[in-house]
Coordinates of C-alpha atoms in Angstrom, one line a residue:
M1030 CA 136.1 81.2 115.7
A1031 CA 132.3 81.9 115.6
S1032 CA 130.9 84.9 117.2
T1033 CA 129.1 84.5 120.5
T1034 CA 126.4 86.8 119.2
D1035 CA 125.6 84.8 116.1
K1036 CA 122.6 82.8 117.2
R1037 CA 120.7 82.7 113.9
W1038 CA 118.5 79.6 113.7
L1039 CA 119.6 78.5 117.2
L1040 CA 117.4 78.0 120.2
L1041 CA 118.4 77.1 123.8
R1042 CA 116.1 74.6 125.4
H1043 CA 116.9 73.2 128.8
R1044 CA 120.6 74.1 128.4
T1045 CA 120.8 72.2 125.1
W1046 CA 121.1 74.0 121.7
W1047 CA 118.6 73.3 119.0
V1048 CA 118.6 74.4 115.3
V1049 CA 115.3 75.6 113.9
L1050 CA 114.2 76.8 110.5
D1051 CA 110.7 78.1 109.7
V1052 CA 108.9 76.7 106.7
P1053 CA 107.5 79.3 104.2
R1054 CA 103.8 79.6 104.8
K1055 CA 102.8 78.5 101.3
L1056 CA 104.7 75.2 101.8
R1057 CA 103.6 74.3 105.3
R1058 CA 100.6 72.2 104.2
Q1059 CA 102.7 70.2 101.7
L1060 CA 105.5 69.6 104.2
G1061 CA 103.1 69.0 107.1
K1062 CA 105.0 71.3 109.5
S1063 CA 105.6 74.9 110.2
R1064 CA 109.1 74.5 111.4
F1065 CA 112.1 72.2 111.2
A1066 CA 113.8 71.6 114.6
A1067 CA 116.5 69.3 115.8
S1068 CA 118.6 69.0 118.9
L1069 CA 122.3 69.7 118.3
K1070 CA 123.1 67.6 121.4
T1071 CA 125.5 70.2 122.9
H1072 CA 125.6 72.7 125.7
D1073 CA 128.4 74.6 123.9
L1074 CA 127.4 77.5 121.7
A1075 CA 130.5 77.3 119.5
V1076 CA 129.8 73.6 118.8
A1077 CA 126.1 74.4 118.0
Q1078 CA 127.1 77.2 115.6
A1079 CA 129.2 74.7 113.7
R1080 CA 126.7 71.9 113.7
R1081 CA 123.7 73.9 112.5
W1082 CA 124.9 74.3 108.9
S1083 CA 124.4 70.6 107.9
F1084 CA 120.8 70.6 109.2
L1085 CA 120.1 73.9 107.5
S1086 CA 121.4 72.8 104.2
R1087 CA 119.4 69.6 104.2
W1088 CA 116.2 71.4 105.2
R1089 CA 116.7 74.1 102.6
A1090 CA 117.1 71.4 100.0
V1091 CA 113.8 70.0 101.0
I1092 CA 112.1 73.4 100.9
D1093 CA 113.7 74.3 97.6
G1094 CA 112.5 70.9 96.1
H1095 CA 108.9 71.5 97.2
A1096 CA 109.1 75.2 96.0
A1097 CA 110.3 74.1 92.6
R1098 CA 107.4 71.7 92.2
T1099 CA 104.9 74.4 93.2
T1100 CA 106.2 77.0 90.7
T1101 CA 103.7 77.2 87.9
A1102 CA 104.2 78.2 84.3
L1103 CA 102.4 81.4 85.1
D1104 CA 105.0 82.1 87.8
I1105 CA 107.8 81.6 85.3
V1106 CA 106.1 84.0 82.8
E1107 CA 105.6 86.7 85.5
E1108 CA 109.2 86.3 86.6
G1109 CA 110.5 86.5 83.1
L1110 CA 108.5 89.7 82.4
A1111 CA 109.7 91.2 85.6
W1112 CA 113.3 90.5 84.6
R1113 CA 112.6 92.0 81.2
E1114 CA 111.2 95.2 82.8
T1115 CA 114.3 95.4 85.1
L1116 CA 116.7 95.0 82.2
E1117 CA 114.8 97.6 80.2
L1118 CA 115.0 100.0 83.2
I1119 CA 118.7 99.5 83.4
E1120 CA 119.1 100.2 79.7
R1121 CA 117.1 103.4 80.1
N1122 CA 119.5 104.3 83.0
D1123 CA 116.7 104.5 85.6
T1124 CA 118.6 105.7 88.7
A1125 CA 116.7 103.7 91.3
T1126 CA 117.1 100.4 89.3
V1127 CA 120.7 101.1 88.5
M1128 CA 121.6 101.8 92.1
G1129 CA 119.8 98.6 93.2
F1130 CA 122.0 96.5 91.0
R1131 CA 125.4 98.0 91.8
S1132 CA 128.2 95.6 92.6
S1133 CA 130.5 96.0 95.6
T1134 CA 133.5 96.5 93.3
G1135 CA 132.8 100.0 92.1
P1136 CA 135.0 102.1 89.8
G1137 CA 138.3 101.2 91.4
Y1138 CA 137.9 97.5 90.4
F1139 CA 139.1 96.3 87.0
D1140 CA 138.2 92.9 85.6
P1141 CA 139.0 92.6 81.8
D1142 CA 136.2 90.1 81.4
R1143 CA 133.7 92.5 82.8
Y1144 CA 134.6 96.0 81.5
D1145 CA 136.0 97.3 78.3
P1146 CA 139.2 99.2 79.3
A1147 CA 138.7 101.7 76.5
R1148 CA 135.4 102.8 78.1
P1149 CA 135.3 104.5 81.5
Y1150 CA 133.4 102.8 84.4
S1151 CA 129.7 103.6 84.5
P1152 CA 127.1 102.6 87.1
Q1153 CA 124.8 101.6 84.3
D1154 CA 127.4 99.1 82.9
D1155 CA 127.9 97.8 86.4
A1156 CA 124.2 97.3 87.0
R1157 CA 123.7 95.7 83.6
Y1158 CA 126.5 93.2 84.4
V1159 CA 125.2 92.4 87.9
A1160 CA 121.6 92.0 86.8
R1161 CA 122.5 89.7 83.9
E1162 CA 124.7 87.6 86.2
A1163 CA 121.9 87.2 88.7
L1164 CA 119.4 86.3 85.9
Q1165 CA 121.9 83.8 84.4
E1166 CA 122.3 82.2 87.8
R1167 CA 118.6 81.8 88.2
I1168 CA 118.3 80.3 84.7
E1169 CA 121.1 77.8 85.4
T1170 CA 119.4 76.9 88.7
L1171 CA 116.2 76.1 86.9
H1172 CA 117.9 74.2 84.1
H1173 CA 120.5 72.2 86.0
D1174 CA 119.6 72.1 89.7
Q1175 CA 115.9 71.8 89.4
R1176 CA 116.0 69.9 86.1
R1177 CA 113.5 72.1 84.3
P1178 CA 115.1 73.1 81.0
A1179 CA 111.8 74.1 79.4
D1180 CA 111.1 76.6 82.2
A1181 CA 114.7 77.9 82.0
N1182 CA 114.4 78.5 78.3
T1183 CA 111.0 80.2 78.8
L1184 CA 112.5 82.5 81.5
A1185 CA 115.5 83.3 79.4
G1186 CA 113.4 84.1 76.3
L1187 CA 111.0 86.3 78.2
A1188 CA 113.7 88.1 80.2
Y1189 CA 115.9 88.9 77.2
G1190 CA 113.0 89.8 75.0
T1191 CA 113.3 87.0 72.5
A1192 CA 109.9 85.6 73.4
T1193 CA 106.5 87.2 74.2
P1194 CA 103.7 85.4 76.0
L1195 CA 100.4 85.2 74.0
L1196 CA 98.7 86.9 76.9
A1197 CA 100.2 90.1 75.6
F1198 CA 98.1 89.9 72.5
V1199 CA 94.8 88.9 74.0
D1200 CA 93.5 92.5 74.6
A1201 CA 94.4 93.4 71.0
W1202 CA 92.8 90.4 69.4
P1203 CA 89.3 91.8 69.0
Q1204 CA 90.6 94.9 67.1
L1205 CA 92.8 92.8 64.9
N1206 CA 90.1 90.2 64.1
S1207 CA 87.3 92.8 63.5
G1208 CA 88.3 93.4 59.8
F1209 CA 87.9 89.7 58.9
S1210 CA 84.2 89.1 59.5

């Protein structure tokens, strides 16, 4: 049974429940609206709580589709470099980064696919696993759900350090080229 306090995305208008979802600011012009809204055609909160999910999933698909089309190559490069920095911080055992990527399982949890039983649990190993899983999910979303395999490959290469954008060499170019004149 749904909680009577869970009124996320619900709005009561003239004793009828409505579902609402705000459109992100950067997509409002493209979508032509600032908010999705629909009547759930019920006076009963429990019914409204159950009905809202179908509307929200449809609207989020529309928003995600528009967001995917607005992601530029530069956004992918920035995201990939941010992931690379995060993974490097975890490898250096940066406390704040490691604590930010801890799983809810903790040291009492054992998964043979996840941890080597010969090694004791470490927060760094846990953070490494959680971060790589999150990155892999993002790469798969780009590749399969958004049908953008080139962007997925770019993101993976940049994040894992197997690719470097040319922008990284622009500042060094004049010094490298000065000896060839």
